[in-house]
XYZ file of N, CA and C in Angstrom:
774
model
N -5.316 -9.311 -11.356
C -5.074 -7.909 -11.021
C -6.164 -7.437 -10.061
N -5.757 -6.728 -9.064
C -6.773 -6.165 -8.184
C -6.455 -4.701 -8.012
N -7.477 -3.909 -7.798
C -7.206 -2.505 -7.564
C -7.744 -2.146 -6.204
N -7.193 -1.125 -5.637
C -7.601 -0.721 -4.302
C -7.852 0.760 -4.381
N -9.097 1.173 -4.176
C -9.366 2.606 -4.253
C -9.571 3.136 -2.850
N -9.148 4.320 -2.626
C -9.285 4.883 -1.291
C -9.540 6.375 -1.387
N -10.342 6.876 -0.463
C -10.668 8.295 -0.426
C -9.926 8.954 0.721
N -9.521 10.166 0.500
C -9.035 10.957 1.627
C -10.285 11.547 2.268
N -10.426 11.363 3.582
C -11.607 11.908 4.236
C -11.169 12.742 5.416
N -12.127 13.392 6.046
C -11.787 14.188 7.223
C -11.703 15.649 6.843
N -11.656 16.499 7.843
C -11.740 17.927 7.571
C -10.478 18.438 6.902
N -10.667 19.238 5.918
C -9.545 19.920 5.282
C -8.643 19.038 4.448
N -9.004 17.761 4.252
C -8.107 16.908 3.480
C -8.459 16.985 1.999
N -7.531 16.549 1.169
C -7.803 16.529 -0.261
C -8.864 15.472 -0.525
N -9.798 15.780 -1.401
C -10.838 14.799 -1.675
C -10.534 14.045 -2.970
N -9.350 14.248 -3.517
C -8.986 13.554 -4.753
C -9.017 12.048 -4.507
N -9.595 11.323 -5.444
C -9.683 9.879 -5.305
C -8.654 9.261 -6.234
N -7.740 8.493 -5.649
C -6.706 7.869 -6.462
C -6.917 6.363 -6.435
N -6.861 5.746 -7.593
C -6.942 4.297 -7.652
C -5.678 3.788 -8.312
N -4.988 2.870 -7.632
C -3.791 2.295 -8.230
C -4.026 0.818 -8.493
N -3.648 0.382 -9.661
C -3.759 -1.031 -10.008
C -2.504 -1.753 -9.549
N -2.689 -2.790 -8.753
C -1.542 -3.615 -8.396
C -1.247 -4.539 -9.571
N 0.022 -4.847 -9.765
C 0.430 -5.678 -10.897
C 0.226 -7.160 -10.623
N 0.973 -7.980 -11.337
C 0.793 -9.428 -11.297
C 1.357 -10.020 -10.009
N 0.665 -11.003 -9.457
C 1.135 -11.712 -8.272
C 1.693 -13.070 -8.673
N 2.894 -13.374 -8.207
C 3.546 -14.660 -8.494
C 3.539 -15.501 -7.228
N 3.144 -16.761 -7.360
C 3.066 -17.636 -6.190
C 4.050 -18.791 -6.334
N 4.796 -19.066 -5.272
C 5.691 -20.226 -5.227
C 5.074 -21.216 -4.240
N 4.646 -22.366 -4.738
C 3.985 -23.351 -3.876
C 5.001 -24.113 -3.022
N 4.590 -24.529 -1.810
C 5.521 -25.277 -0.960
C 5.822 -26.657 -1.553
N 7.059 -27.091 -1.429
C 7.440 -28.405 -1.965
C 7.162 -29.509 -0.959
N 7.031 -29.126 0.321
C 6.715 -30.097 1.377
C 5.387 -29.746 2.018
N 5.241 -30.101 3.303
C 4.022 -29.803 4.056
C 3.877 -28.282 4.212
N 2.696 -27.764 3.891
C 2.468 -26.308 3.943
C 2.250 -25.849 5.388
N 3.255 -25.167 5.953
C 3.151 -24.706 7.340
C 3.072 -23.187 7.475
N 3.562 -22.471 6.462
C 3.589 -21.010 6.554
C 3.418 -20.391 5.175
N 2.823 -19.195 5.158
C 2.703 -18.421 3.915
C 3.296 -17.043 4.174
N 4.188 -16.634 3.302
C 4.825 -15.328 3.447
C 4.657 -14.519 2.171
N 4.141 -13.304 2.341
C 4.102 -12.363 1.223
C 5.455 -11.669 1.191
N 6.109 -11.689 0.023
C 7.428 -11.049 -0.108
C 7.331 -9.883 -1.089
N 7.864 -8.729 -0.667
C 7.681 -7.486 -1.414
C 8.980 -6.963 -2.033
N 8.919 -6.704 -3.312
C 10.089 -6.233 -4.065
C 10.398 -4.766 -3.767
N 11.525 -4.297 -4.275
C 11.938 -2.900 -4.116
C 11.435 -2.021 -5.254
N 11.762 -0.742 -5.178
C 11.330 0.268 -6.149
C 11.703 -0.136 -7.579
N 10.720 -0.096 -8.472
C 10.983 -0.357 -9.894
C 11.088 -1.822 -10.272
N 10.990 -2.718 -9.300
C 11.128 -4.155 -9.559
C 9.735 -4.769 -9.704
N 9.653 -6.102 -9.743
C 8.342 -6.771 -9.780
C 8.413 -8.089 -9.010
N 7.266 -8.729 -8.848
C 7.203 -9.940 -8.035
C 7.936 -11.129 -8.629
N 8.115 -11.118 -9.934
C 8.692 -12.271 -10.617
C 10.144 -12.546 -10.224
N 10.972 -11.497 -10.160
C 12.403 -11.720 -9.899
C 12.633 -12.313 -8.510
N 11.864 -11.827 -7.514
C 12.017 -12.386 -6.164
C 11.459 -13.799 -6.065
N 10.390 -14.087 -6.811
C 9.809 -15.428 -6.723
C 10.826 -16.482 -7.166
N 11.661 -16.130 -8.148
C 12.684 -17.078 -8.618
C 13.739 -17.335 -7.547
N 14.153 -16.276 -6.850
C 15.142 -16.441 -5.779
C 14.549 -17.250 -4.624
N 13.323 -16.912 -4.229
C 12.700 -17.570 -3.081
C 12.445 -19.048 -3.347
N 12.145 -19.368 -4.610
C 11.904 -20.760 -4.979
C 13.151 -21.625 -4.777
N 14.323 -20.977 -4.870
C 15.580 -21.728 -4.760
C 16.020 -21.953 -3.306
N 15.309 -21.342 -2.342
C 15.717 -21.475 -0.939
C 15.303 -22.832 -0.367
N 16.085 -23.343 0.582
C 15.747 -24.646 1.187
C 14.663 -24.525 2.251
N 13.480 -24.044 1.850
C 12.363 -23.839 2.783
C 11.108 -24.493 2.203
N 11.052 -25.837 2.233
C 9.951 -26.555 1.560
C 8.573 -26.345 2.182
N 8.512 -25.812 3.407
C 7.222 -25.672 4.094
C 6.572 -24.306 3.890
N 7.215 -23.431 3.123
C 6.687 -22.077 2.941
C 6.094 -21.890 1.553
N 4.893 -21.312 1.544
C 4.306 -20.821 0.297
C 4.645 -19.337 0.227
N 5.219 -18.921 -0.895
C 5.590 -17.509 -1.072
C 4.594 -16.841 -2.012
N 4.128 -15.667 -1.633
C 3.268 -14.862 -2.516
C 4.032 -13.579 -2.826
N 4.302 -13.351 -4.101
C 5.117 -12.192 -4.513
C 4.301 -11.260 -5.400
N 3.628 -10.289 -4.782
C 2.830 -9.350 -5.572
C 3.711 -8.322 -6.279
N 3.123 -7.590 -7.197
C 3.820 -6.501 -7.884
C 3.120 -5.192 -7.526
N 3.919 -4.200 -7.160
C 3.384 -2.899 -6.738
C 2.723 -2.177 -7.913
N 1.851 -1.212 -7.604
C 1.278 -0.384 -8.670
C 2.362 0.487 -9.319
N 2.137 0.862 -10.571
C 3.012 1.831 -11.224
C 2.452 3.216 -10.923
N 3.290 4.076 -10.354
C 2.827 5.417 -9.948
C 3.972 6.406 -10.106
N 3.671 7.693 -10.208
C 4.740 8.693 -10.243
C 5.445 8.719 -8.879
N 6.782 8.722 -8.912
C 7.548 8.690 -7.664
C 8.343 9.987 -7.509
N 8.080 10.700 -6.410
C 8.709 12.010 -6.198
C 10.239 11.917 -6.184
N 10.750 10.833 -5.566
C 12.201 10.630 -5.477
C 12.851 10.612 -6.866
N 12.076 10.176 -7.864
C 12.582 10.077 -9.238
C 12.062 11.231 -10.093
N 11.723 12.342 -9.444
C 11.240 13.515 -10.180
C 9.892 13.291 -10.838
N 9.085 12.411 -10.248
C 7.757 12.161 -10.799
C 7.720 11.081 -11.868
N 8.856 10.448 -12.112
C 8.915 9.368 -13.101
C 8.067 8.192 -12.604
N 7.199 7.638 -13.454
C 6.362 6.530 -12.993
C 7.127 5.212 -12.968
N 7.040 4.498 -11.858
C 7.565 3.134 -11.807
C 6.860 2.370 -10.692
N 7.133 1.060 -10.580
C 6.443 0.273 -9.559
C 6.928 0.709 -8.177
N 5.976 1.052 -7.322
C 6.307 1.531 -5.974
C 5.127 1.246 -5.054
N 5.435 0.783 -3.841
C 4.370 0.460 -2.880
C 3.718 1.716 -2.306
N 4.453 2.830 -2.345
C 3.926 4.121 -1.895
C 4.814 5.185 -2.494
N 4.392 6.434 -2.419
C 5.218 7.506 -2.971
C 6.284 7.875 -1.949
N 7.482 8.101 -2.423
C 8.564 8.467 -1.512
C 9.348 9.622 -2.117
N 9.632 10.616 -1.276
C 10.461 11.742 -1.700
C 11.869 11.480 -1.232
N 12.438 12.400 -0.460
C 13.769 12.130 0.056
C 13.650 11.140 1.203
N 14.698 10.335 1.364
C 14.719 9.403 2.491
C 15.238 10.153 3.702
N 14.327 10.621 4.529
C 14.764 11.267 5.765
C 13.659 11.118 6.779
N 14.003 11.221 8.040
C 12.990 11.021 9.069
C 11.925 12.111 9.028
N 12.284 13.281 8.485
C 11.337 14.381 8.468
C 10.535 14.420 7.179
N 10.893 13.529 6.243
C 10.159 13.493 4.976
C 8.712 13.133 5.239
N 7.787 13.652 4.422
C 6.374 13.319 4.638
C 6.126 11.861 4.272
N 5.331 11.176 5.074
C 4.999 9.790 4.744
C 3.699 9.773 3.950
N 3.672 8.966 2.891
C 2.485 8.811 2.057
C 1.569 7.791 2.735
N 0.790 8.266 3.723
C -0.042 7.351 4.519
C -1.054 6.614 3.668
N -1.643 7.323 2.685
C -2.628 6.675 1.810
C -2.001 5.499 1.076
N -0.816 5.736 0.520
C -0.130 4.685 -0.231
C 0.300 3.539 0.674
N 0.823 3.871 1.865
C 1.238 2.849 2.831
C 0.054 1.973 3.214
N -1.072 2.605 3.554
C -2.257 1.845 3.963
C -2.813 1.004 2.819
N -2.815 1.559 1.607
C -3.347 0.815 0.457
C -2.525 -0.446 0.209
N -1.203 -0.322 0.266
C -0.356 -1.495 0.035
C -0.451 -2.488 1.193
N -0.470 -1.983 2.425
C -0.590 -2.879 3.591
C -1.914 -3.646 3.527
N -2.983 -2.981 3.065
C -4.295 -3.629 2.962
C -4.310 -4.666 1.838
N -3.639 -4.368 0.741
C -3.542 -5.314 -0.380
C -2.855 -6.598 0.085
N -1.792 -6.457 0.868
C -1.030 -7.602 1.375
C -1.863 -8.390 2.398
N -2.529 -7.667 3.301
C -3.384 -8.325 4.300
C -4.468 -9.140 3.594
N -4.987 -8.578 2.504
C -6.006 -9.262 1.719
C -5.470 -10.558 1.109
N -4.212 -10.529 0.638
C -3.595 -11.738 0.070
C -3.448 -12.829 1.133
N -3.244 -12.428 2.393
C -3.040 -13.398 3.476
C -4.346 -13.848 4.115
N -5.428 -13.096 3.883
C -6.675 -13.332 4.615
C -7.337 -14.666 4.280
N -6.989 -15.259 3.145
C -7.637 -16.515 2.735
C -6.800 -17.751 3.047
N -5.679 -17.573 3.739
C -4.841 -18.728 4.083
C -5.525 -19.569 5.166
N -5.316 -20.898 5.149
C -5.937 -21.768 6.162
C -5.529 -21.366 7.583
N -6.427 -21.621 8.538
C -6.216 -21.181 9.926
C -4.970 -21.790 10.571
N -4.580 -23.003 10.135
C -3.422 -23.652 10.769
C -2.093 -23.266 10.120
N -2.147 -22.364 9.151
C -0.924 -21.918 8.468
C -0.489 -20.573 9.054
N 0.782 -20.491 9.478
C 1.293 -19.237 10.031
C 1.584 -18.265 8.889
N 1.304 -16.987 9.105
C 1.501 -16.019 8.024
C 2.508 -14.941 8.409
N 3.225 -14.456 7.403
C 4.219 -13.413 7.642
C 4.415 -12.556 6.406
N 5.252 -11.522 6.566
C 5.549 -10.602 5.461
C 7.045 -10.334 5.461
N 7.644 -10.287 4.280
C 9.052 -9.931 4.150
C 9.232 -9.030 2.953
N 10.396 -8.396 2.859
C 10.625 -7.565 1.692
C 12.003 -6.950 1.669
N 12.304 -6.349 0.523
C 13.594 -5.720 0.290
C 13.393 -4.230 0.013
N 14.203 -3.382 0.646
C 14.207 -1.944 0.407
C 12.832 -1.322 0.685
N 12.171 -0.769 -0.343
C 10.849 -0.205 -0.143
C 9.851 -1.292 0.270
N 10.080 -2.524 -0.197
C 9.253 -3.661 0.223
C 9.444 -3.938 1.708
N 10.686 -3.767 2.188
C 10.964 -3.935 3.621
C 10.253 -2.844 4.424
N 10.201 -1.644 3.873
C 9.505 -0.542 4.555
C 8.032 -0.901 4.764
N 7.399 -1.515 3.750
C 5.999 -1.927 3.883
C 5.855 -3.102 4.855
N 6.821 -4.021 4.849
C 6.785 -5.143 5.808
C 6.777 -4.621 7.229
N 7.699 -3.690 7.507
C 7.833 -3.170 8.866
C 6.630 -2.291 9.220
N 6.137 -1.542 8.239
C 4.929 -0.746 8.472
C 3.764 -1.679 8.828
N 3.652 -2.804 8.111
C 2.596 -3.782 8.402
C 2.735 -4.336 9.815
N 3.991 -4.535 10.259
C 4.226 -5.019 11.629
C 3.673 -4.025 12.648
N 3.845 -2.730 12.384
C 3.340 -1.715 13.320
C 1.809 -1.667 13.285
N 1.205 -1.909 12.101
C -0.254 -1.964 11.997
C -0.789 -3.173 12.766
N -0.085 -4.304 12.632
C -0.489 -5.530 13.319
C -0.449 -5.322 14.829
N 0.614 -4.704 15.318
C 0.750 -4.477 16.754
C -0.307 -3.506 17.268
N -0.481 -2.390 16.572
C -1.437 -1.390 17.060
C -2.875 -1.808 16.790
N -3.065 -2.798 15.895
C -4.413 -3.287 15.608
C -5.168 -2.451 14.601
N -4.472 -1.473 14.000
C -5.148 -0.655 12.995
C -4.149 -0.050 12.004
N -4.678 0.309 10.856
C -3.884 1.000 9.844
C -3.673 2.439 10.282
N -2.856 3.157 9.529
C -2.637 4.575 9.809
C -3.928 5.377 9.769
N -4.876 4.953 8.904
C -6.138 5.690 8.773
C -7.170 5.291 9.834
N -6.783 4.391 10.748
C -7.685 4.015 11.834
C -8.520 2.767 11.578
N -8.550 2.289 10.332
C -9.297 1.051 10.060
C -8.639 -0.128 10.760
N -9.441 -1.122 11.202
C -8.845 -2.257 11.928
C -7.953 -3.127 11.042
N -6.828 -3.563 11.604
C -5.917 -4.496 10.921
C -6.120 -5.853 11.568
N -6.530 -6.854 10.793
C -6.976 -8.096 11.433
C -6.089 -9.320 11.189
N -4.951 -9.150 10.510
C -4.081 -10.310 10.256
C -3.129 -10.516 11.434
N -3.018 -11.761 11.884
C -2.108 -12.083 12.986
C -0.743 -12.505 12.423
N 0.145 -11.540 12.230
C 1.460 -11.837 11.655
C 2.319 -12.610 12.659
N 3.045 -13.615 12.151
C 3.897 -14.426 13.019
C 5.390 -14.215 12.758
N 5.715 -13.507 11.680
C 7.115 -13.218 11.368
C 7.171 -12.094 10.353
N 8.128 -11.175 10.552
C 8.309 -10.055 9.629
C 9.801 -9.914 9.336
N 10.138 -9.806 8.044
C 11.538 -9.686 7.628
C 11.711 -8.422 6.789
N 12.729 -7.634 7.096
C 13.015 -6.434 6.309
C 14.490 -6.349 5.960
N 14.812 -6.441 4.673
C 16.195 -6.345 4.220
C 16.445 -4.974 3.600
N 17.477 -4.283 4.053
C 17.901 -3.004 3.474
C 16.758 -1.994 3.407
N 15.969 -1.921 4.471
C 14.803 -1.032 4.446
C 14.824 0.029 5.520
N 13.635 0.536 5.799
C 13.500 1.562 6.839
C 12.073 1.509 7.367
N 11.828 2.205 8.461
C 10.508 2.234 9.085
C 9.800 3.542 8.759
N 8.720 3.494 7.960
C 7.965 4.730 7.728
C 7.138 5.073 8.973
N 6.947 6.344 9.219
C 6.077 6.769 10.312
C 6.619 6.479 11.693
N 7.942 6.540 11.858
C 8.529 6.176 13.151
C 8.179 7.186 14.250
N 7.864 8.427 13.837
C 7.616 9.468 14.845
C 6.413 9.164 15.736
N 5.341 8.601 15.141
C 4.112 8.383 15.928
C 4.072 7.004 16.566
N 5.084 6.185 16.289
C 4.979 4.772 16.635
C 4.792 4.511 18.121
N 5.610 5.162 18.928
C 5.601 4.854 20.356
C 4.227 5.125 20.983
N 3.620 6.242 20.593
C 2.292 6.595 21.124
C 1.247 5.552 20.736
N 1.365 5.051 19.488
C 0.394 4.069 19.001
C 0.458 2.778 19.813
N 1.674 2.396 20.235
C 1.852 1.123 20.931
C 1.639 1.269 22.438
N 2.229 2.324 23.011
C 2.181 2.455 24.468
C 0.793 2.803 24.987
N -0.079 3.309 24.103
C -1.416 3.702 24.525
C -2.347 2.543 24.826
N -1.928 1.311 24.531
C -2.836 0.182 24.696
C -2.093 -1.061 25.164
N -2.650 -1.729 26.177
C -2.034 -2.969 26.691
C -1.975 -4.036 25.615
N -3.061 -4.140 24.853
C -3.126 -5.137 23.785
C -2.030 -4.892 22.747
N -1.884 -3.630 22.350
C -0.878 -3.271 21.350
C 0.523 -3.574 21.881
N 0.765 -3.244 23.142
C 2.069 -3.497 23.752
C 2.352 -5.001 23.789
N 1.323 -5.784 24.090
C 1.487 -7.245 24.152
C 1.797 -7.805 22.763
N 1.070 -7.314 21.755
C 1.313 -7.806 20.390
C 2.706 -7.398 19.903
N 3.114 -6.164 20.206
C 4.441 -5.681 19.791
C 5.534 -6.537 20.426
N 5.355 -6.867 21.702
C 6.382 -7.610 22.439
C 6.546 -9.038 21.931
N 5.501 -9.570 21.262
C 5.572 -10.975 20.861
C 5.745 -11.204 19.359
N 5.867 -10.122 18.579
C 5.982 -10.282 17.125
C 7.442 -10.367 16.688
N 7.874 -11.528 16.165
C 9.275 -11.675 15.736
C 9.568 -10.866 14.467
N 10.607 -10.032 14.538
C 11.020 -9.210 13.387
C 12.518 -9.392 13.158
N 12.894 -9.638 11.911
C 14.306 -9.700 11.528
C 14.596 -8.555 10.574
N 15.504 -7.662 10.973
C 15.957 -6.583 10.087
C 17.423 -6.834 9.758
N 17.763 -6.598 8.509
C 19.120 -6.864 8.062
C 19.551 -5.735 7.125
N 20.802 -5.290 7.262
C 21.244 -4.141 6.473
C 22.744 -4.221 6.203
N 23.129 -3.871 4.977
C 24.551 -3.816 4.642
C 25.148 -2.481 5.063
N 26.343 -2.507 5.643
C 26.926 -1.233 6.113
C 27.563 -0.421 4.992
N 27.501 -0.935 3.745
C 27.980 -0.142 2.593
C 26.821 0.227 1.666
N 25.606 0.244 2.212
C 24.421 0.562 1.404
C 24.458 2.038 1.007
N 24.462 2.303 -0.305
C 24.532 3.693 -0.776
C 23.172 4.193 -1.273
N 22.119 3.373 -1.090
C 20.779 3.775 -1.522
C 19.909 4.087 -0.312
N 19.782 3.103 0.577
C 19.123 3.326 1.874
C 20.237 3.214 2.910
N 20.764 4.353 3.373
C 21.946 4.309 4.250
C 21.740 3.421 5.469
N 22.816 2.766 5.861
C 22.826 1.848 7.002
C 22.232 2.490 8.253
N 22.498 3.780 8.435
C 22.026 4.463 9.658
C 20.494 4.475 9.730
N 19.811 4.440 8.575
C 18.345 4.391 8.591
C 17.861 3.031 9.076
N 18.568 1.985 8.668
C 18.228 0.644 9.133
C 18.414 0.544 10.638
N 19.527 1.098 11.090
C 19.866 1.070 12.511
C 18.842 1.880 13.330
N 18.497 3.067 12.825
C 17.527 3.933 13.517
C 16.148 3.284 13.570
N 15.779 2.601 12.504
C 14.483 1.924 12.461
C 14.422 0.834 13.519
N 15.504 0.054 13.615
C 15.576 -1.010 14.616
C 15.461 -0.403 16.011
N 16.128 0.716 16.199
C 16.104 1.414 17.477
C 14.694 1.899 17.831
N 14.026 2.519 16.858
C 12.658 3.025 17.080
C 11.708 1.886 17.454
N 11.840 0.745 16.772
C 10.979 -0.400 17.061
C 11.245 -0.927 18.468
N 12.536 -0.988 18.813
C 12.934 -1.448 20.139
C 12.335 -0.581 21.240
N 12.489 0.728 21.073
C 12.005 1.696 22.063
C 10.480 1.611 22.187
N 9.801 1.315 21.061
C 8.336 1.228 21.072
C 7.840 -0.075 21.702
N 8.769 -1.000 22.020
C 8.365 -2.217 22.722
C 8.339 -3.491 21.891
N 8.933 -3.454 20.692
C 9.065 -4.687 19.903
C 10.277 -5.453 20.445
N 9.999 -6.443 21.311
C 11.088 -7.116 22.038
C 11.712 -8.281 21.289
N 10.987 -8.808 20.298
C 11.495 -9.974 19.554
C 12.177 -9.506 18.261
N 12.979 -8.471 18.384
C 13.593 -7.864 17.203
C 15.059 -8.286 17.077
N 15.431 -8.749 15.900
C 16.832 -9.084 15.620
C 17.331 -8.140 14.536
N 18.458 -7.492 14.786
C 19.052 -6.620 13.759
C 20.417 -7.174 13.374
N 20.572 -7.518 12.099
C 21.832 -8.077 11.600
C 22.488 -7.074 10.660
N 23.757 -6.782 10.913
C 24.454 -5.923 9.963
C 25.444 -6.774 9.172
N 25.581 -6.449 7.893
C 26.474 -7.202 7.007
C 27.593 -6.313 6.498
N 28.792 -6.717 6.843
C 29.992 -5.988 6.469
C 30.215 -5.987 4.968
N 30.425 -4.799 4.401
C 30.771 -4.707 2.984
C 29.606 -4.895 2.028
N 28.390 -5.072 2.580
C 27.228 -5.304 1.719
C 26.601 -3.978 1.291
N 26.319 -3.855 -0.013
C 25.648 -2.665 -0.542
C 24.148 -2.857 -0.561
N 23.471 -2.203 -1.519
C 22.009 -2.266 -1.589
C 21.566 -3.439 -2.471
N 21.813 -4.628 -1.982
C 21.427 -5.864 -2.674
C 21.489 -6.966 -1.633
N 21.121 -8.182 -2.032
C 21.199 -9.290 -1.086
C 22.236 -10.294 -1.555
N 22.778 -11.053 -0.621
C 23.805 -12.053 -0.923
C 23.403 -13.377 -0.262
N 23.969 -14.507 -0.746
C 23.590 -15.805 -0.180
C 23.734 -15.904 1.343
N 24.778 -15.309 1.913
C 24.927 -15.455 3.372
C 23.813 -14.726 4.116
N 23.295 -13.653 3.523
C 22.166 -12.962 4.145
C 20.902 -13.825 4.043
N 20.667 -14.428 2.874
C 19.490 -15.277 2.703
C 19.585 -16.534 3.580
N 20.806 -17.018 3.833
C 20.987 -18.142 4.769
C 20.482 -17.772 6.159
N 20.803 -16.540 6.585
C 20.339 -16.044 7.886
C 18.812 -15.989 7.919
N 18.229 -15.504 6.820
C 16.770 -15.409 6.726
C 16.148 -16.806 6.849
N 16.712 -17.780 6.132
C 16.205 -19.163 6.174
C 16.266 -19.735 7.584
N 17.417 -19.577 8.237
C 17.586 -20.104 9.593
C 16.617 -19.454 10.566
N 16.493 -18.132 10.435
C 15.618 -17.378 11.342
C 14.154 -17.801 11.155
N 13.703 -17.884 9.891
C 12.317 -18.282 9.623
C 12.040 -19.702 10.110
N 12.984 -20.605 9.876
C 12.811 -21.995 10.303
C 12.621 -22.080 11.811
N 13.447 -21.321 12.550
C 13.349 -21.299 14.011
C 12.094 -20.623 14.509
N 11.789 -19.445 13.976
C 10.656 -18.657 14.469
C 9.313 -19.275 14.122
N 9.242 -19.920 12.969
C 7.962 -20.496 12.533
C 7.853 -21.979 12.844
N 8.920 -22.551 13.441
C 8.904 -23.982 13.793
C 8.704 -24.877 12.597
N 9.434 -24.610 11.512
C 9.260 -25.371 10.275
C 9.918 -26.743 10.368
N 9.283 -27.731 9.733
C 9.793 -29.094 9.797
C 10.920 -29.356 8.811
N 11.058 -28.493 7.800
C 12.087 -28.738 6.798
C 11.698 -29.920 5.934
N 12.698 -30.667 5.442
C 12.382 -31.739 4.495
C 12.017 -33.050 5.180
N 11.865 -33.012 6.521
C 11.481 -34.245 7.231
C 10.063 -34.665 6.882
N 9.224 -33.666 6.601
C 7.796 -33.964 6.411
C 7.562 -34.853 5.194
């Protein structure tokens, strides 16, 4: 278990100090040659264990999967009911306030999990629903070179996957990327796969589509957006097949040849 404490600083901000304990981390070791490590993030109210079982069954012997569990916190969307959540979320809308403290704390926890991987191993982040929101948020931190709070982001992500999710903080994104040549270069070269079911009744399809659009406009050129007909707010084998194929290609995985 690790905890991440953070202070709100700066003029006029709340000085309340919140510490959230992250839950248990589940690791799936590679069955073949270790070429990539991916942190995979669960959705609201879930935990790392259920995804680790699914990921273990995929035909990707070269990937080590790290499946952390989010802190338990009161969630505004659920009327303050406490459950596992990577950040606090109210209504899902572009104008909804983003919980920057929570986003940064979770993105930093994930970066920390990846920071000890060997230099020759490619690293990435994936997730479902709220986990996908953190994956994509991490992609924007990687491109801009810093977290929302301005601290440097130092992980070199090589692949980002978001299933049935959305992009938090899309309003400021373009300014963060276009203001710097380095950021624009990193955004243009970071492979991102977004996938969404067009019958999603939890995170509407239009949010997935808008997120892909915002990333595109901000200069993320290696972006793939896949829509799945008739798919609700869950994943299916044909979607995971796409994820496997995409990761194998983008990360140059050897498969079972090794």
